[in-house]
Structures are given as C-alpha cells and as structure tokens.
PDB file of C-alpha atoms in Angstrom:
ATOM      1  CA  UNK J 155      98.033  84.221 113.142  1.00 60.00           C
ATOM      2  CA  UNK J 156      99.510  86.391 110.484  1.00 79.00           C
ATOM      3  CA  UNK J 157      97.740  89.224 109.142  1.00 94.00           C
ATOM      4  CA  UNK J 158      97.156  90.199 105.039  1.00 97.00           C
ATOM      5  CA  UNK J 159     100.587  90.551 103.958  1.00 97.00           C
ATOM      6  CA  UNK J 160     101.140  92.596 100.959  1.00 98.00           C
ATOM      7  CA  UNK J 161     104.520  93.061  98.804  1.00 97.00           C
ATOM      8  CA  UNK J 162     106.207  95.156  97.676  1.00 97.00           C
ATOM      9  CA  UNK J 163     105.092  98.326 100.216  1.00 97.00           C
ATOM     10  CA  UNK J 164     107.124 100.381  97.810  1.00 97.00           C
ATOM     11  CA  UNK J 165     107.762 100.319  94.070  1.00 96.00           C
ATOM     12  CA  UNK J 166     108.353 103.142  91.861  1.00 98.00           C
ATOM     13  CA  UNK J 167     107.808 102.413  88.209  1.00 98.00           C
ATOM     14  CA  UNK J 168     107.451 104.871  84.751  1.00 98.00           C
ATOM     15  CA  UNK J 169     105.069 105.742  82.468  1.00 98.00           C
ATOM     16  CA  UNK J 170     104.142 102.451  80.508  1.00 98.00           C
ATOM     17  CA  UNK J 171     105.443 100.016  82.966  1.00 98.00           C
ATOM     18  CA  UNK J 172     103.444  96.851  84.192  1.00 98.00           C
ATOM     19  CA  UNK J 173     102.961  96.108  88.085  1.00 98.00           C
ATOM     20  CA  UNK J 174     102.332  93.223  89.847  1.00 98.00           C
ATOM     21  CA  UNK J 175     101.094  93.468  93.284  1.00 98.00           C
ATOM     22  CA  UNK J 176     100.649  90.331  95.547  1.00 98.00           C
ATOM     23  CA  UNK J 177      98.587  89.588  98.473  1.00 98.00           C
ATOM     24  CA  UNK J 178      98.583  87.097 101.083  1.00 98.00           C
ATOM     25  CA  UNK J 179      95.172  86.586 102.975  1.00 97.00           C
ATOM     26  CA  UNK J 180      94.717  85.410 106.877  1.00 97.00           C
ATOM     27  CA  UNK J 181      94.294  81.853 106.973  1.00 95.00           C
ATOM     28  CA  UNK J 182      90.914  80.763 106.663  1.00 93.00           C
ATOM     29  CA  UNK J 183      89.918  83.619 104.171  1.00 95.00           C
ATOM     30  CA  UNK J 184      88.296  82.798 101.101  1.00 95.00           C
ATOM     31  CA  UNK J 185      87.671  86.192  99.767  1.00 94.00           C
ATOM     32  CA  UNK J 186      90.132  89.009  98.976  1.00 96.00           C
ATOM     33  CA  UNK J 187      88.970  92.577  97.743  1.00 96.00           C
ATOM     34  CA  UNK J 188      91.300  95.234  96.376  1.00 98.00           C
ATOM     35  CA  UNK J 189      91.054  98.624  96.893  1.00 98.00           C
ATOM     36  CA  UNK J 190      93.221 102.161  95.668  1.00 98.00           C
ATOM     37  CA  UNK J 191      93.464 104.893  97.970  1.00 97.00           C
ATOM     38  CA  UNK J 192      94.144 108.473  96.409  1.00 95.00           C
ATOM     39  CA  UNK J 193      95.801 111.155  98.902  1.00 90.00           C
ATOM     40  CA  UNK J 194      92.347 112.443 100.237  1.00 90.00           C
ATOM     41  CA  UNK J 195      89.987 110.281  98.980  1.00 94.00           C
ATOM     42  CA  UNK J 196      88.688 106.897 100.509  1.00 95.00           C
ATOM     43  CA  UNK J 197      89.395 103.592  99.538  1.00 96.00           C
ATOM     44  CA  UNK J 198      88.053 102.869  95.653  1.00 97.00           C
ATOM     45  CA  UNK J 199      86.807  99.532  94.947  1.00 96.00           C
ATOM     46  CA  UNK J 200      88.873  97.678  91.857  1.00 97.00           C
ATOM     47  CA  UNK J 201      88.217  93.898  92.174  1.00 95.00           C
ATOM     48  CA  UNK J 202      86.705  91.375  94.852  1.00 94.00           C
ATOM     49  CA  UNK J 203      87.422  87.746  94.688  1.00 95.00           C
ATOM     50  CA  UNK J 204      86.038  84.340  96.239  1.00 94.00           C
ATOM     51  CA  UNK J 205      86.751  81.159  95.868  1.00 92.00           C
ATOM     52  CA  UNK J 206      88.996  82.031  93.004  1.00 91.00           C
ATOM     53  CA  UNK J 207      86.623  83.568  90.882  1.00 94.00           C
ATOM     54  CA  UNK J 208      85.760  87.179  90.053  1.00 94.00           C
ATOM     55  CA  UNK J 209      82.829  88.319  92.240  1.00 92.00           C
ATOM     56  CA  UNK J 210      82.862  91.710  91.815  1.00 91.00           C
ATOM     57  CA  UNK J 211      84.737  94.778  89.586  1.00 95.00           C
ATOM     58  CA  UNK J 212      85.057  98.626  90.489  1.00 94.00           C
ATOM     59  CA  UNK J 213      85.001 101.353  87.681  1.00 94.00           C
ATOM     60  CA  UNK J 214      88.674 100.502  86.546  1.00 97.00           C
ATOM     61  CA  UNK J 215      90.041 100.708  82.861  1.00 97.00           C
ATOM     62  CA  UNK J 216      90.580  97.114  81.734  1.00 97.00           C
ATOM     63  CA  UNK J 217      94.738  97.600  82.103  1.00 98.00           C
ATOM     64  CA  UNK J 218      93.596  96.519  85.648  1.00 98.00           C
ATOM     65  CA  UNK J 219      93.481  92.751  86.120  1.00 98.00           C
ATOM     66  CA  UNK J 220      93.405  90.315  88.810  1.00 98.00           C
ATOM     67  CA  UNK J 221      93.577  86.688  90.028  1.00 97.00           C
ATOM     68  CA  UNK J 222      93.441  84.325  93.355  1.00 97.00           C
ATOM     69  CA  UNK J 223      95.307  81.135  93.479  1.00 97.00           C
ATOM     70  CA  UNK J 224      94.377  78.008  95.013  1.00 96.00           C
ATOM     71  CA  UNK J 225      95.780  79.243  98.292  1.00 95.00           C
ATOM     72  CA  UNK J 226      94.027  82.501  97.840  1.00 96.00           C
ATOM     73  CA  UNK J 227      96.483  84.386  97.704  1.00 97.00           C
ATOM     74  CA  UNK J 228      96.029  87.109  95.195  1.00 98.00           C
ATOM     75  CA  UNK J 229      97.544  89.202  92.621  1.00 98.00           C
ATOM     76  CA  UNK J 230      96.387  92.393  91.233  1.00 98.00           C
ATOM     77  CA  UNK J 231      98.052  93.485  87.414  1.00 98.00           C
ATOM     78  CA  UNK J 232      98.289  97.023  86.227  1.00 98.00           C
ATOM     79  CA  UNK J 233      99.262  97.282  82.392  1.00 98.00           C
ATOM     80  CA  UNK J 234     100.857 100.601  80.742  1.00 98.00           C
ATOM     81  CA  UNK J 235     101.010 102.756  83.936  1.00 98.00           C
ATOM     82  CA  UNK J 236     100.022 106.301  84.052  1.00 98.00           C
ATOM     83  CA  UNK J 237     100.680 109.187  86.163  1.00 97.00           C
ATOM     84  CA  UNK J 238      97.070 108.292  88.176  1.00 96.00           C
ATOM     85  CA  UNK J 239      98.006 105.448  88.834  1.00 98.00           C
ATOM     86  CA  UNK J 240     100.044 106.464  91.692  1.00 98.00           C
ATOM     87  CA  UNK J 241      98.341 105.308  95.038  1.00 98.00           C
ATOM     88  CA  UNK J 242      98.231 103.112  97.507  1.00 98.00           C
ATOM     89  CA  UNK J 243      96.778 100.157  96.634  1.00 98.00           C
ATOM     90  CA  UNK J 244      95.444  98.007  99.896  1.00 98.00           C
ATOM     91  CA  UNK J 245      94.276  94.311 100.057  1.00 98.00           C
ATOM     92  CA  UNK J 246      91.534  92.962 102.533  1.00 97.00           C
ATOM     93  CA  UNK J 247      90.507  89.719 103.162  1.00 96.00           C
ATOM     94  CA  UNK J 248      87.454  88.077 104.890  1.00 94.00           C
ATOM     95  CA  UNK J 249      86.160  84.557 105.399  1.00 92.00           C
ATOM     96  CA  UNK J 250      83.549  84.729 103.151  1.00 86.00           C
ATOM     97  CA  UNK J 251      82.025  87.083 100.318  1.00 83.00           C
ATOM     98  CA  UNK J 252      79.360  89.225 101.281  1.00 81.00           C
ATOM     99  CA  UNK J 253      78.836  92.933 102.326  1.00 79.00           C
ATOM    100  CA  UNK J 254      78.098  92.300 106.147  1.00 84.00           C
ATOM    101  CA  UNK J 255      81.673  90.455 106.566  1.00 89.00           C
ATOM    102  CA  UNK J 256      84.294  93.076 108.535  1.00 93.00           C
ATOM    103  CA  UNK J 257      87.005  93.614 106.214  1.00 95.00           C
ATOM    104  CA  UNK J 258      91.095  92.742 107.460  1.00 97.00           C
ATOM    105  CA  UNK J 259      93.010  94.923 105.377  1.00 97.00           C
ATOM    106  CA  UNK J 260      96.973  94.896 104.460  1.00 97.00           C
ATOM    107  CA  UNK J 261      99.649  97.830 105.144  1.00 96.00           C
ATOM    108  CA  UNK J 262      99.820  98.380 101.522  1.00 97.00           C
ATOM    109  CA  UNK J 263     101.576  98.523  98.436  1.00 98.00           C
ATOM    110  CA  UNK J 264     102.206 102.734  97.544  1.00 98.00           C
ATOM    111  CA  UNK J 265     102.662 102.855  93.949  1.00 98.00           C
ATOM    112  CA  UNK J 266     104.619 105.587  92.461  1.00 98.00           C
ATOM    113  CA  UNK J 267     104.684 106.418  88.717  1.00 98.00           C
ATOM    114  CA  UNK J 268     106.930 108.818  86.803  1.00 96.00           C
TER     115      UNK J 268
ATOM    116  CA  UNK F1222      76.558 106.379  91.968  1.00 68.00           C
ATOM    117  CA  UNK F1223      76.741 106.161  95.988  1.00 78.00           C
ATOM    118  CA  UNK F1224      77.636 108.954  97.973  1.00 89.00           C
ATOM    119  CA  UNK F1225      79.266 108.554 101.377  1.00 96.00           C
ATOM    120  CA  UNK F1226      80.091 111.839 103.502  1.00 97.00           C
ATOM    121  CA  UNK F1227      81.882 112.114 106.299  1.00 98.00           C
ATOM    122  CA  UNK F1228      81.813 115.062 108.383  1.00 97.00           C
ATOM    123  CA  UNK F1229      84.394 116.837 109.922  1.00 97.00           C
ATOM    124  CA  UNK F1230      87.125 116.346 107.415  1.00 97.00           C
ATOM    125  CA  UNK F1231      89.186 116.797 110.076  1.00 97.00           C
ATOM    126  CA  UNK F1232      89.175 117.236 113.953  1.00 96.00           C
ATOM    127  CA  UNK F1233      91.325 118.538 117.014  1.00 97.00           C
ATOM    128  CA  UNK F1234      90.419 118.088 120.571  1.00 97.00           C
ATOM    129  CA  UNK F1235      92.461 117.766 123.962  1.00 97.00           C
ATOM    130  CA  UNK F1236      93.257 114.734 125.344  1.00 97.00           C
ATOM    131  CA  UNK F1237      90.202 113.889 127.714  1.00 97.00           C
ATOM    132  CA  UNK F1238      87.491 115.732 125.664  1.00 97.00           C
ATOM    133  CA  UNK F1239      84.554 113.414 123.937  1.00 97.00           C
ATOM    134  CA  UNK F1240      83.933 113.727 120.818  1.00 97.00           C
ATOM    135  CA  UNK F1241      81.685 112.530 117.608  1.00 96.00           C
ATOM    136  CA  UNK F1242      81.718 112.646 113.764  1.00 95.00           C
ATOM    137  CA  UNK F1243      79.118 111.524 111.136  1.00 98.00           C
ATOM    138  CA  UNK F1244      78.537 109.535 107.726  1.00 98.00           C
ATOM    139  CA  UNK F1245      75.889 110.388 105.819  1.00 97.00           C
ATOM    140  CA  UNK F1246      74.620 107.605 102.345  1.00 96.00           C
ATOM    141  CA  UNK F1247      71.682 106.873 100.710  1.00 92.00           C
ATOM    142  CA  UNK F1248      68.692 105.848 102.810  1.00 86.00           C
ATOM    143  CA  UNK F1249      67.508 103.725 100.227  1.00 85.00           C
ATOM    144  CA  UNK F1250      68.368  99.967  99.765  1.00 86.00           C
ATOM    145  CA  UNK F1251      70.469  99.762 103.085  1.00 91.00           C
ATOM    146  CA  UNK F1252      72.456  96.850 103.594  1.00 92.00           C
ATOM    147  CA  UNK F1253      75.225  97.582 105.695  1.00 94.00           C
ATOM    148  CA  UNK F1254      77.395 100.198 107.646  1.00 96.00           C
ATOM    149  CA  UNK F1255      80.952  99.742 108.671  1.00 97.00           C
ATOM    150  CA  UNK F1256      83.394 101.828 110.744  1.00 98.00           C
ATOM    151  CA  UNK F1257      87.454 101.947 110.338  1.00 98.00           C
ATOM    152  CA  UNK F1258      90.280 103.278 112.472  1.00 98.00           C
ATOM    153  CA  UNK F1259      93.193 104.006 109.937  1.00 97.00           C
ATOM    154  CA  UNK F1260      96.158 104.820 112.236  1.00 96.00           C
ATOM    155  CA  UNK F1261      99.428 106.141 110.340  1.00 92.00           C
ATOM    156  CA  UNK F1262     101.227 103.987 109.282  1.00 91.00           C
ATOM    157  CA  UNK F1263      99.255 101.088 109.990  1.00 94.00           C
ATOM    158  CA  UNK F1264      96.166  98.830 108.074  1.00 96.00           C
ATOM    159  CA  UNK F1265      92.499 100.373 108.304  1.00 96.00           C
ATOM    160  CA  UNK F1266      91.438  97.763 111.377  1.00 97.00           C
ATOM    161  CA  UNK F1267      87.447  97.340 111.853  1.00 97.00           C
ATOM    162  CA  UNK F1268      85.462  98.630 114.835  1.00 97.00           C
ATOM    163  CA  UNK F1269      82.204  98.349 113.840  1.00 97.00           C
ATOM    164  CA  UNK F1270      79.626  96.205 110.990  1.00 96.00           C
ATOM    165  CA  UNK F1271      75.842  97.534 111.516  1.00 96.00           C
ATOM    166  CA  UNK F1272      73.502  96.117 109.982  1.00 93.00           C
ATOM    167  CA  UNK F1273      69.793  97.139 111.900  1.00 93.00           C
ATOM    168  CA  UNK F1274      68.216 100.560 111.740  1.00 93.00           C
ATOM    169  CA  UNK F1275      68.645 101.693 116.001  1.00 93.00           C
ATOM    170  CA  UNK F1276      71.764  99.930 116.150  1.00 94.00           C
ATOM    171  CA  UNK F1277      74.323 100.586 118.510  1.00 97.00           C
ATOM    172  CA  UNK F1278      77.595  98.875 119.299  1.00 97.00           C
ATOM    173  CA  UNK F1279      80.352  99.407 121.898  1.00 97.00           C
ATOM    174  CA  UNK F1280      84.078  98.740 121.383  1.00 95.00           C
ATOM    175  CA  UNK F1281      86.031 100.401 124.944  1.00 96.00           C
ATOM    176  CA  UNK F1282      85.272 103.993 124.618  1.00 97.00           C
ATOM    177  CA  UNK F1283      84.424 103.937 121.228  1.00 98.00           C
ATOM    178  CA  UNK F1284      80.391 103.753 120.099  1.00 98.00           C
ATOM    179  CA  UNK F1285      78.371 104.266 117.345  1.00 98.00           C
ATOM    180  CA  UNK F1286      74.623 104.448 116.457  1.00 98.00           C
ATOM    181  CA  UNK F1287      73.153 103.933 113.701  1.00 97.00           C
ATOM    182  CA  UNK F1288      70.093 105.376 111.509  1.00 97.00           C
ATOM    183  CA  UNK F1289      68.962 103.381 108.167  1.00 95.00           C
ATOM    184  CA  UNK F1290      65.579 105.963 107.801  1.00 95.00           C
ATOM    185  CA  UNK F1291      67.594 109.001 107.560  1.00 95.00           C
ATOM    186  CA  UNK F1292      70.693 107.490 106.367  1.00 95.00           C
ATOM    187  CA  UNK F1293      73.769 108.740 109.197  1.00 96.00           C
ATOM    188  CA  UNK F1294      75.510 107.095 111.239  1.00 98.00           C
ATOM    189  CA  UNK F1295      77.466 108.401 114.381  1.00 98.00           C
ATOM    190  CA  UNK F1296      81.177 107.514 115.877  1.00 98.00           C
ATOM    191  CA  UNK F1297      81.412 108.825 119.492  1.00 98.00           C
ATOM    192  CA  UNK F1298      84.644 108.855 121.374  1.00 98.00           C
ATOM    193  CA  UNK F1299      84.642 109.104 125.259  1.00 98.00           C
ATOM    194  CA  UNK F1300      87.589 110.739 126.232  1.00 97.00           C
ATOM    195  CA  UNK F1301      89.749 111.086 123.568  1.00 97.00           C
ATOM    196  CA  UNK F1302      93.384 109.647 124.377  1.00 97.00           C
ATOM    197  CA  UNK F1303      96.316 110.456 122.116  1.00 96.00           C
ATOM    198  CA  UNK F1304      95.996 106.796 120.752  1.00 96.00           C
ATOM    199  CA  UNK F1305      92.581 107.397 119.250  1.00 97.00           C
ATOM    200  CA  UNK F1306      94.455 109.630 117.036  1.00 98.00           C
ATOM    201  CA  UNK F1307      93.529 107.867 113.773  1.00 98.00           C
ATOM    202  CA  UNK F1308      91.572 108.813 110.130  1.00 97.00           C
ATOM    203  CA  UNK F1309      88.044 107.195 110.722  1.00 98.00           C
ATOM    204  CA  UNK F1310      86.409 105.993 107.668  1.00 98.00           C
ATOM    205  CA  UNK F1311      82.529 104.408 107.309  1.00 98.00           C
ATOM    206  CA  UNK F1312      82.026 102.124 104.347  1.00 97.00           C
ATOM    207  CA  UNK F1313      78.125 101.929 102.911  1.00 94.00           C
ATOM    208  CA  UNK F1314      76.557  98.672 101.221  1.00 92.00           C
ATOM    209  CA  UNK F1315      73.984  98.748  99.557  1.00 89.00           C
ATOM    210  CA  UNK F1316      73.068  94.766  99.318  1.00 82.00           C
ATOM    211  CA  UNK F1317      75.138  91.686 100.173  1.00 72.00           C
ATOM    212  CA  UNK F1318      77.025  91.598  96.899  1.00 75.00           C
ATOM    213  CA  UNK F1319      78.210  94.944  96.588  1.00 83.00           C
ATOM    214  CA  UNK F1320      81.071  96.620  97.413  1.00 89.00           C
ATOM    215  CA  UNK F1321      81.628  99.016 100.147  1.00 92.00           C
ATOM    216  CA  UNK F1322      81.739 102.203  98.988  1.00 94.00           C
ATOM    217  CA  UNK F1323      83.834 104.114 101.596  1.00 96.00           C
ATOM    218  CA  UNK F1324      83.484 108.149 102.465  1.00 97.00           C
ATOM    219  CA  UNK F1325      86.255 110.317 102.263  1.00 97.00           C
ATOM    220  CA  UNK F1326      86.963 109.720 106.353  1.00 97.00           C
ATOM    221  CA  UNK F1327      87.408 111.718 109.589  1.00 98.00           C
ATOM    222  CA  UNK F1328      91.043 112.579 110.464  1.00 97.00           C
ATOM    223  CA  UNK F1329      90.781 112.879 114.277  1.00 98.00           C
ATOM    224  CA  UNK F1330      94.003 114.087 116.142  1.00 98.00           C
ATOM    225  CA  UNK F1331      94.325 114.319 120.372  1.00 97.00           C
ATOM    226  CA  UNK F1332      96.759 116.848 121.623  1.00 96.00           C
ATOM    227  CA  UNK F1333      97.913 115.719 124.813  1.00 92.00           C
TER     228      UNK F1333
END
C-alpha cells in the first residue's frame, strides 16, 4: 500500500503569495492532521480533519485554511505569505480521529518564502 | 498551554553503546504518549502509542516506559547501530480529541 503522499516537496513562493498544499492519505484513512515544523522546533498542530469535517484547529492566523474531499484527500491553503511561513509543512493520516490512533505521516512539503 | 520536553537535545554514542532519553508533560489529564523516529530525509514513522501509567512496550531493541504520576516517559536503545541514527520526538495528549502536542525531540547520532 502507498504511504501519505504529499506534493509539491518543494515550492518557493514571495511575500503575499497563496499556497496550496495537497495530501493524499493511506487507503482506509479517514482522518488527516496537518502539522508545520520550524528548524528546531517540533511539529505544530494547524488543522485535523475526519470524515470531511473540521475536528480540530491549532493556534494559526485565519490566512490558514483547509479541506478533505470525498476521497480524503486533503488540502491545506495559506493566504498572503510571510517570511514565517517558511517550514515544512507535514501531513499524517490515521484510520480514525482520536488521540490514541499512531499517526502515518508524509515526507513533506518545505515551504520557502522570500 | 502544554509543555513537552525532551531531554538531551542532542546525543552521540558509539556504535554498540545503549542508550536513553526522556519527555517530560503535564501529569495532569493524561491521555496519551507517543514516540517517533524522524530519520533524515524520511517521514516521522511511529514506534510507540502508551496509553497506561507502568507501561512498557518493545519494538527490536528499542523500549520505552512510561510514567503518567510524574509525567516522563523513557526511550531506551540497546545497542545503538548506525541506523538508529534518527531525531526522536514524543507527542503528549491530553484527552481523545486533542491534538498531540509534540516536544522539541532527541537528535540521536551512532558513530560507527
């Protein structure tokens, strides 16, 4: 089976810009979580999603948005970039919501903004 | 707002030695405690989801233990192999809807 697939694993964008990052969960998962990982810190908590609804939302601005599709597949949006911005953003999935399910997480996607 | 620390921020050893690090949250309103190797490169892959104060679970040479009471948690490593070289993160819950919160993690390198 294929694992979360994230795209792009690169993208360079300026100030202002809007992003769109897409993930792909493992078959068979219903829930997909989004994290950004700052050089040195651990993995911050933006959005969590099951059954295509919102289930849960980190301490992000609202210029962060998200959605799952029917598939749940998922998408996360970033409006008017700024300089913190720049991370890497990861994906996980899991079969179902819920803090005691282990976590399958993507490569990726390292955003860079000038 | 939940504080996770890991501890060493970093970590050297020769290939064969055994070694351990530590997370440290809030003993209060435990839910769950999960480990993650983060090799370069590569996704954060799960070891471990704990769940019961005394808990212990094996993967290979890899263990950890787990105390809800005084709120750590250890990772132990039984001789280290180049291959275990790898950031280690632990993720704290608080209750079954929450997010993990993650600490800062464990960079562990083996020097053949």
């Amino acid at each position: 089976d294929a694992g979360v697939t994230q795209s792009p694993t690169h993208l360079i964008k300026t100030r202002g810009q809007h992003v769109t990052l897409r993930c792909s969960p493992i078959s068979g998962h219903k829930s997909v979580s989004w994290y950004q990982q700052v050089l040195g810190q651990g993995p911050q908590f933006i959005f969590q999603y099951y059954e295509k609804e919102e289930r849960g939302r980190g301490n992000f601005p609202d210029r962060f948005s998200a959605r799952q599709f029917p598939n749940y597949s998922s998408e996360l949006n970033v409006n008017a970039l700024l300089l913190g911005d720049s991370a890497l953003y990861l994906c996980a999935s899991s079969r179902r919501q819920g803090a005691g399910e282990k976590l399958f997480f993507g490569s990726g996607t390292q955003l860079s903004v000038l | 707002i939940l504080n996770v620390e890991q501890s060493p921020q970093s970590l050297h050893v020769q290939e064969g030695d055994s070694t351990n690090f530590t997370c440290s949250f809030p003993s209060s309103n435990f839910y769950a405690l999960h480990w993650y190797r983060w090799e370069t490169a590569k996704s954060p892959e799960a070891l471990f989801v704990m769940t019961l104060n005394g808990d212990e679970k094996k993967k290979g040479r890899i263990s950890a233990t787990l105390n809800t009471k005084e709120g750590y948690s250890y990772l132990y490593i039984k001789g280290s192999q180049p291959e275990d070289s790898a950031t280690y993160l632990c993720a704290f819950v608080n209750s079954g809807n929450t997010p993990l919160v993650f600490g800062k993690g464990t960079r562990l390198s083996v020097i053949a």
